[in-house]
Coordinates of C-alpha atoms in Angstrom, one line a residue:
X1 CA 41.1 -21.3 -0.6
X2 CA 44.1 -18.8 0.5
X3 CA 44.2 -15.5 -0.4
X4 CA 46.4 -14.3 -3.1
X5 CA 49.6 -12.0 -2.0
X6 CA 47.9 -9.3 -4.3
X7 CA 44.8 -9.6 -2.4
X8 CA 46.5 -9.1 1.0
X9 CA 48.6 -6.2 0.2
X10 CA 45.5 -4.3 -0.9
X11 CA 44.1 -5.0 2.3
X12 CA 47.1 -4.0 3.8
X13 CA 47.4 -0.6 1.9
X14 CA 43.3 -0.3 3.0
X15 CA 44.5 -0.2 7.0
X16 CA 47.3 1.9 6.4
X17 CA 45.7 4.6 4.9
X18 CA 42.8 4.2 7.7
X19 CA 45.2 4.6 10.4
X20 CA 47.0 7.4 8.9
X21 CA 45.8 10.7 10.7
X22 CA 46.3 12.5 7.4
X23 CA 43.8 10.3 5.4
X24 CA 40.3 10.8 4.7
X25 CA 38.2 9.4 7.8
X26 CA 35.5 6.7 6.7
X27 CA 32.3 8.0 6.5
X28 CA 30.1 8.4 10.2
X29 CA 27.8 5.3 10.3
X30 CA 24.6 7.1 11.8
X31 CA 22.9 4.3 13.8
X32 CA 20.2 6.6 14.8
X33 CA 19.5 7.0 11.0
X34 CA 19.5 3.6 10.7
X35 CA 17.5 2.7 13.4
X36 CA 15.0 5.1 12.1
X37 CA 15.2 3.8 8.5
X38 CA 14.7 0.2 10.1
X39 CA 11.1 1.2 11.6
X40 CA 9.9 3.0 8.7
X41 CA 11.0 -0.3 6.4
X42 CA 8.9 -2.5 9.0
X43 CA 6.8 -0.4 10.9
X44 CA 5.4 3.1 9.5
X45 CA 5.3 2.2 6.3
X46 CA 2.0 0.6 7.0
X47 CA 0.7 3.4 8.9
X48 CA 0.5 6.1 6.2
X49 CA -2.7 5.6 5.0
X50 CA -5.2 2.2 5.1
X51 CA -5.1 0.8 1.7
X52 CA -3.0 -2.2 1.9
X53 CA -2.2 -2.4 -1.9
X54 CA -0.1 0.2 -2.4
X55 CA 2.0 -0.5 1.1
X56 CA 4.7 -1.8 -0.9
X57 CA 5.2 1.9 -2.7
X58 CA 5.5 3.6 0.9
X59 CA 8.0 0.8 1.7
X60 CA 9.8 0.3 -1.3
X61 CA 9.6 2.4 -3.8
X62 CA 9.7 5.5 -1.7
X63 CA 12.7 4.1 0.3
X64 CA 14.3 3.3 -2.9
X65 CA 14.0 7.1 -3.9
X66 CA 15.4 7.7 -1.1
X67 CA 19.0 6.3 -1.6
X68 CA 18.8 8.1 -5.0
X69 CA 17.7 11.8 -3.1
X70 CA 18.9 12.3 0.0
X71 CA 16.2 15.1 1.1
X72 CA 13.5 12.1 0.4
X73 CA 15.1 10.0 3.0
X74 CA 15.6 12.5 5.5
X75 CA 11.8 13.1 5.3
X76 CA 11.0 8.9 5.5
X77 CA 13.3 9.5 8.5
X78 CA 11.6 12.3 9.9
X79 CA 8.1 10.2 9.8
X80 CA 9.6 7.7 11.6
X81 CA 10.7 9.5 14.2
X82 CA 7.1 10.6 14.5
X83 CA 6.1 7.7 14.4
X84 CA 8.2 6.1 17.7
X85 CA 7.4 8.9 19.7
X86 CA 3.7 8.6 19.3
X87 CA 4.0 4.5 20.0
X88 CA 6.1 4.9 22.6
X89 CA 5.2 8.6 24.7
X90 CA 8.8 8.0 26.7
X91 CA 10.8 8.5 23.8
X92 CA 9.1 11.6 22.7
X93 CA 11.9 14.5 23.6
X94 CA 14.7 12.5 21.6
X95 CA 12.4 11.1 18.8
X96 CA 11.5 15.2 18.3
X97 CA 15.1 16.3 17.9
X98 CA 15.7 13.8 15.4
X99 CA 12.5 14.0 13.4
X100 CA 13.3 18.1 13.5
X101 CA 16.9 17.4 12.3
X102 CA 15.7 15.2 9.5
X103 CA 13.6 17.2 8.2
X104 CA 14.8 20.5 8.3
X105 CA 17.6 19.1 6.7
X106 CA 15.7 17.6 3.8
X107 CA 13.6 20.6 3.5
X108 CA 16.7 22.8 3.0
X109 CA 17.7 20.3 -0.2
X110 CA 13.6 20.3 -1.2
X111 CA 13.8 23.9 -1.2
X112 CA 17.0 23.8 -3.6
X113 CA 15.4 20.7 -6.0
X114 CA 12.1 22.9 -5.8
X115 CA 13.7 25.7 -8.1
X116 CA 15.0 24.0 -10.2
X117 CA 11.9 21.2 -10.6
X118 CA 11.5 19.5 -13.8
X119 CA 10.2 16.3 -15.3
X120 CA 13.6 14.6 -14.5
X121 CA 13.0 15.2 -10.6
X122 CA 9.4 16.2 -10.5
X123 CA 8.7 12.3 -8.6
X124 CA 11.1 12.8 -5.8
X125 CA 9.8 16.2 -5.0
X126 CA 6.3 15.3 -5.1
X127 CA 7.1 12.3 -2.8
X128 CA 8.8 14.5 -0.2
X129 CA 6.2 17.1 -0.8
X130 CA 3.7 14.2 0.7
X131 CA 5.7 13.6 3.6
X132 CA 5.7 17.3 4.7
X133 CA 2.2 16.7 5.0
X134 CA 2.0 13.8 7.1
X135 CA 4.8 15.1 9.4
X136 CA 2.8 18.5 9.7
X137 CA 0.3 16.5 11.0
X138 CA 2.1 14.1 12.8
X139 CA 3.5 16.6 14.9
X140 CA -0.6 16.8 16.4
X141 CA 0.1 13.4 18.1
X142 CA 3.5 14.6 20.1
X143 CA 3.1 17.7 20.8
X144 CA 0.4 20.1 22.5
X145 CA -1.2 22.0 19.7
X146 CA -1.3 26.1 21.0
X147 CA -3.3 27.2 17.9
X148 CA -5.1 24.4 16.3
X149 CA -7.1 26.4 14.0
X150 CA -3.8 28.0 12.5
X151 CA -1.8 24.6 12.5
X152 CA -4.4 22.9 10.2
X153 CA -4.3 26.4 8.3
X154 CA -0.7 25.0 7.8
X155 CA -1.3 21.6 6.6
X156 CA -3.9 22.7 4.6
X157 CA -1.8 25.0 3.0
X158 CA 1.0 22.2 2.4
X159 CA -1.9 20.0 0.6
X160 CA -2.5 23.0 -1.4
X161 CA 1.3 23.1 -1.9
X162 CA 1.4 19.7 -3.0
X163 CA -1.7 20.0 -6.0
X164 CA 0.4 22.8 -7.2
X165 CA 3.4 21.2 -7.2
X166 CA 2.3 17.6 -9.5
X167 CA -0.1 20.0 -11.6
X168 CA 2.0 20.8 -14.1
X169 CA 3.5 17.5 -14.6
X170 CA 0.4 15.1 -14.0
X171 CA 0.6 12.8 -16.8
X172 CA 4.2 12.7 -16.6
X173 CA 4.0 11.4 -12.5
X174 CA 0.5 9.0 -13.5
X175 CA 3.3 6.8 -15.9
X176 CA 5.6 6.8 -12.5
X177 CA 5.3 4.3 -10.1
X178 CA 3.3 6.8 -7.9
X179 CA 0.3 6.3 -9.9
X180 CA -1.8 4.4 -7.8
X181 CA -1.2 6.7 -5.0
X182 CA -2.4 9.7 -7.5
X183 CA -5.1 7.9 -8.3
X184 CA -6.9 7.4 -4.9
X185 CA -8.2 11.2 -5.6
X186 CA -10.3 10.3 -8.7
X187 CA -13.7 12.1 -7.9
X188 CA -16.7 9.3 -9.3
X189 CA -19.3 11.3 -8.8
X190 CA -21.7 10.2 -6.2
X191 CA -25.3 11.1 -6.1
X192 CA -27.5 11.9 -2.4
X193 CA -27.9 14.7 0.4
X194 CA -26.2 15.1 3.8
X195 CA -28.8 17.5 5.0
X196 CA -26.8 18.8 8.4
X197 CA -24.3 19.8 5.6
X198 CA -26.2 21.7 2.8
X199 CA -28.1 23.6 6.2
X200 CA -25.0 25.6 5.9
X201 CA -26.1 27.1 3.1
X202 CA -28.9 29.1 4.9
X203 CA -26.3 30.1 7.3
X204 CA -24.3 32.0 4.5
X205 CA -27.2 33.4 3.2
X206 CA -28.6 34.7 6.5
X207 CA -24.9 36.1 7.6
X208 CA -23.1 36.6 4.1
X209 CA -25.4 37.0 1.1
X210 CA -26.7 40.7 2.0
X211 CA -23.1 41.9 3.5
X212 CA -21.0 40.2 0.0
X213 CA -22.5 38.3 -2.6
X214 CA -19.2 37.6 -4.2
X215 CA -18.0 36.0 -1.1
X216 CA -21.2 34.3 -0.2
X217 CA -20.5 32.4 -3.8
X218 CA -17.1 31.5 -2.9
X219 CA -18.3 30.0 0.9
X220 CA -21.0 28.4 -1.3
X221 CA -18.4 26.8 -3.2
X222 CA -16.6 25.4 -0.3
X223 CA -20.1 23.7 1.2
X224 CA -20.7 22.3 -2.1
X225 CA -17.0 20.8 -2.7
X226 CA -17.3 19.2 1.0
X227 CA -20.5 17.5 0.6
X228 CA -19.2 16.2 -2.4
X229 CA -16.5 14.7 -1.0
X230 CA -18.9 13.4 1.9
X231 CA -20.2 11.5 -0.6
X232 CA -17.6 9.8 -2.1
X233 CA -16.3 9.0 1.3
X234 CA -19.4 7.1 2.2
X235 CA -19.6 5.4 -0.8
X236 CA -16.4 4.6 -0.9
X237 CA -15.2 0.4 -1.2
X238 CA -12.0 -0.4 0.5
X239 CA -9.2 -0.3 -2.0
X240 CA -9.8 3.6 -2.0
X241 CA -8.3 6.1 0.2
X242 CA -10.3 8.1 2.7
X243 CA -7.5 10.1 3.2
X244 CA -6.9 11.3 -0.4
X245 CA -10.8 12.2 -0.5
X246 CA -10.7 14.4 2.4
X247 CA -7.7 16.1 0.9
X248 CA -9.5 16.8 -2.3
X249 CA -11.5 19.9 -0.4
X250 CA -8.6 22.2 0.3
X251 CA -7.1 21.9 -3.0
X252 CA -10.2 23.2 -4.3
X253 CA -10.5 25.9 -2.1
X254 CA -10.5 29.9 -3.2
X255 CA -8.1 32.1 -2.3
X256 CA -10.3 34.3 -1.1
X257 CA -12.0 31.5 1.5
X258 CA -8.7 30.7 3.0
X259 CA -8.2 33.8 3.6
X260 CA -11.6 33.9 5.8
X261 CA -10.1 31.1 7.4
X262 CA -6.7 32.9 8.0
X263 CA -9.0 35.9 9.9
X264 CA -11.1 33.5 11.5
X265 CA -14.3 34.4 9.9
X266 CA -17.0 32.7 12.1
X267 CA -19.0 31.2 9.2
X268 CA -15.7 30.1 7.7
X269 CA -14.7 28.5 10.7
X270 CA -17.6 26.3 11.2
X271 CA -17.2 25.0 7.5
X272 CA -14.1 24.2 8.5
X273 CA -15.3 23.0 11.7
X274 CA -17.8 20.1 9.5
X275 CA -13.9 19.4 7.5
X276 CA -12.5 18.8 10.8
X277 CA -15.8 16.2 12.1
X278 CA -14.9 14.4 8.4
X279 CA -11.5 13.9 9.2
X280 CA -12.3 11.7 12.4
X281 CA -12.9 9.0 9.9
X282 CA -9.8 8.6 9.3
X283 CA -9.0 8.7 13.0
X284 CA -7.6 5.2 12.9
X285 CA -4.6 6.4 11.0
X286 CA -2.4 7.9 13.7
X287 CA -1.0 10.8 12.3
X288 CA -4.5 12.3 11.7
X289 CA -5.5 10.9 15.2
X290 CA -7.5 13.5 17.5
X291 CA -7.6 16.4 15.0
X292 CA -11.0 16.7 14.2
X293 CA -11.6 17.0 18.4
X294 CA -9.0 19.9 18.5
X295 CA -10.3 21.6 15.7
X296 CA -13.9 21.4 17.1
X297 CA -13.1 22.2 20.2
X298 CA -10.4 25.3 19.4
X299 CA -13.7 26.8 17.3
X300 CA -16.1 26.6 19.4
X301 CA -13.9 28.8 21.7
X302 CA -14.1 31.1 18.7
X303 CA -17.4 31.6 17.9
X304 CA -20.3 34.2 19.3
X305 CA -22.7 32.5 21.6
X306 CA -25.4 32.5 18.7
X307 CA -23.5 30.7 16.1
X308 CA -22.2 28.0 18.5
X309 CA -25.5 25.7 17.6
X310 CA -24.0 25.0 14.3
X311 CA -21.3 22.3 15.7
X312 CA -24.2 20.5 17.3
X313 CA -23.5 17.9 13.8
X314 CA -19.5 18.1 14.1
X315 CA -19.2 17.4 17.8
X316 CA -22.0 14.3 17.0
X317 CA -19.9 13.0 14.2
X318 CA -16.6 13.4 16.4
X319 CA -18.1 11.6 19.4
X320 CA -19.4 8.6 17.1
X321 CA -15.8 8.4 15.8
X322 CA -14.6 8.3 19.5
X323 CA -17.0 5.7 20.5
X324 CA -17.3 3.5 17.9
X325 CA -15.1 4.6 14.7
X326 CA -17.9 4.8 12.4
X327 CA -19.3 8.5 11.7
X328 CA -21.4 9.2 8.5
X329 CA -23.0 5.7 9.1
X330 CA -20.5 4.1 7.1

């Protein structure tokens, strides 16, 4: 059918106005965003954590949230950037520019959306507030980490971040499409011992009972907490997320423990030592990849001689992981 005289003028006007130096230039089509958006759609999506039924929020609900708030794209775009340059180690330099870009862009938007956070925007900022966490520890798999205790100090901290963030508007984000996500950190309550872990217990007694009661309860606290969520790791079936369990213990942490950790308190740091021997079952997701090792390894280069005996169980669980991918005989 031919085009209407009307209908070719406007197209006409359209090119003028294009080739006039004075008009506004089209918007810049970013290929390398797209490129990146086009692996995260069909690629990393998949990656971020196991559980195969809630893939399609990571690929489209997230993404969709992302046309609607630009910082949430920047930080799917980040991830993948992560994501290439750990697949492919030749791509790393560029792949690391771009997921910096991304993200410190986004963040600066987060950081505005943050301060003014409501119920109305309370989903996007919790969604981005998840991806800072996975690139914090995404940027373990492509670059060398100088100070591993610190870095997962830092990711800790952002886990911490994000509990503070979604607690004042949890049942508003559990009737959001995030639900499902949010729910994978249900505690059940799972009965049974991990000796190696509760030992630590005589540790803090033997080193911080006499010195500081008050702080022995708090390092008490943290054994407890993490042989809880031993528990519900073993016992857990497969729609559940190992990942969301492990992040349980450092939202429940003290104040006062993390700052132990921040000093490098040796008994602190070989709690944290048994956290890092946990996370190697989650190994086979790749941002988490290889952390557990670094964070053995980085405290055993911490401690006094005599305490070093007490990553005997971490470096055992570790090395299953390595070998076989299946510590806590699960």
């Amino acid at each position: 059918m031919a085009m209407t005289p009307g209908v070719i003028d406007n197209f006409d006007s359209i090119a003028r106005q294009l080739d006039n130096p004075g008009s506004p230039s089209p918007e810049h089509l970013d290929l390398n965003a797209l490129r990146l958006l086009h692996h995260y759609s069909t690629s990393s999506y998949a990656t971020l954590d196991r559980i195969t039924s809630q893939h399609h929020i990571w690929q489209h609900f997230m993404v969709q949230l992302g046309f609607e708030h630009k910082y949430v794209l920047r930080g799917i775009l980040a991830i993948a950037a992560l994501h290439i340059a750990a697949v492919d180690r030749t791509s790393i330099a560029g792949m690391l520019i771009q997921a910096s870009t991304q993200y410190n862009r986004g963040l600066r938007d987060f950081r505005t959306e943050l301060r003014a956070m409501s119920t109305k925007n309370s989903i996007p900022i919790v969604a981005f507030s998840c991806f800072t966490v996975i690139n914090a520890f995404a940027a373990g798999q492509v670059t060398v980490l100088q100070k591993p205790i610190s870095d997962l100090l830092n990711c800790l901290g952002l886990i911490r971040g994000v509990g503070s963030v979604m607690r004042p508007y949890w049942y508003s984000l559990l009737q959001s499409e995030l639900r499902p996500i949010l729910d994978n950190g249900w505690m059940c309550g799972v009965s049974g011992e991990v000796p190696e872990l509760l030992r630590l217990k005589s540790l803090i007694q033997s080193v911080i009972t006499f010195t500081n009661p008050h702080m022995a309860t708090k390092y008490n606290a943290a054994v407890e907490k993490l042989h809880e969520v031993i528990l519900e790791i073993q016992s857990a079936v497969e729609h559940r997320s190992t990942l969301a369990l492990l992040f349980i213990w450092p939202t429940e942490l003290s104040e006062e423990f993390m700052s132990c950790l921040v000093e490098q308190e040796p008994v602190s740091l070989i709690i944290l030592a048994h956290f890092a021997a946990i996370l190697s079952y989650a190994r086979d997701i790749w941002w988490v990849k290889g952390w557990d090792e670094y964070i053995i390894s980085n405290v055993d280069e911490c401690l006094p001689p005599d305490l070093r005996t007490w990553l005997d169980w971490p470096k055992q669980i570790s090395q299953a992981a390595n070998q076989d991918g299946s510590p806590l005989g699960a």
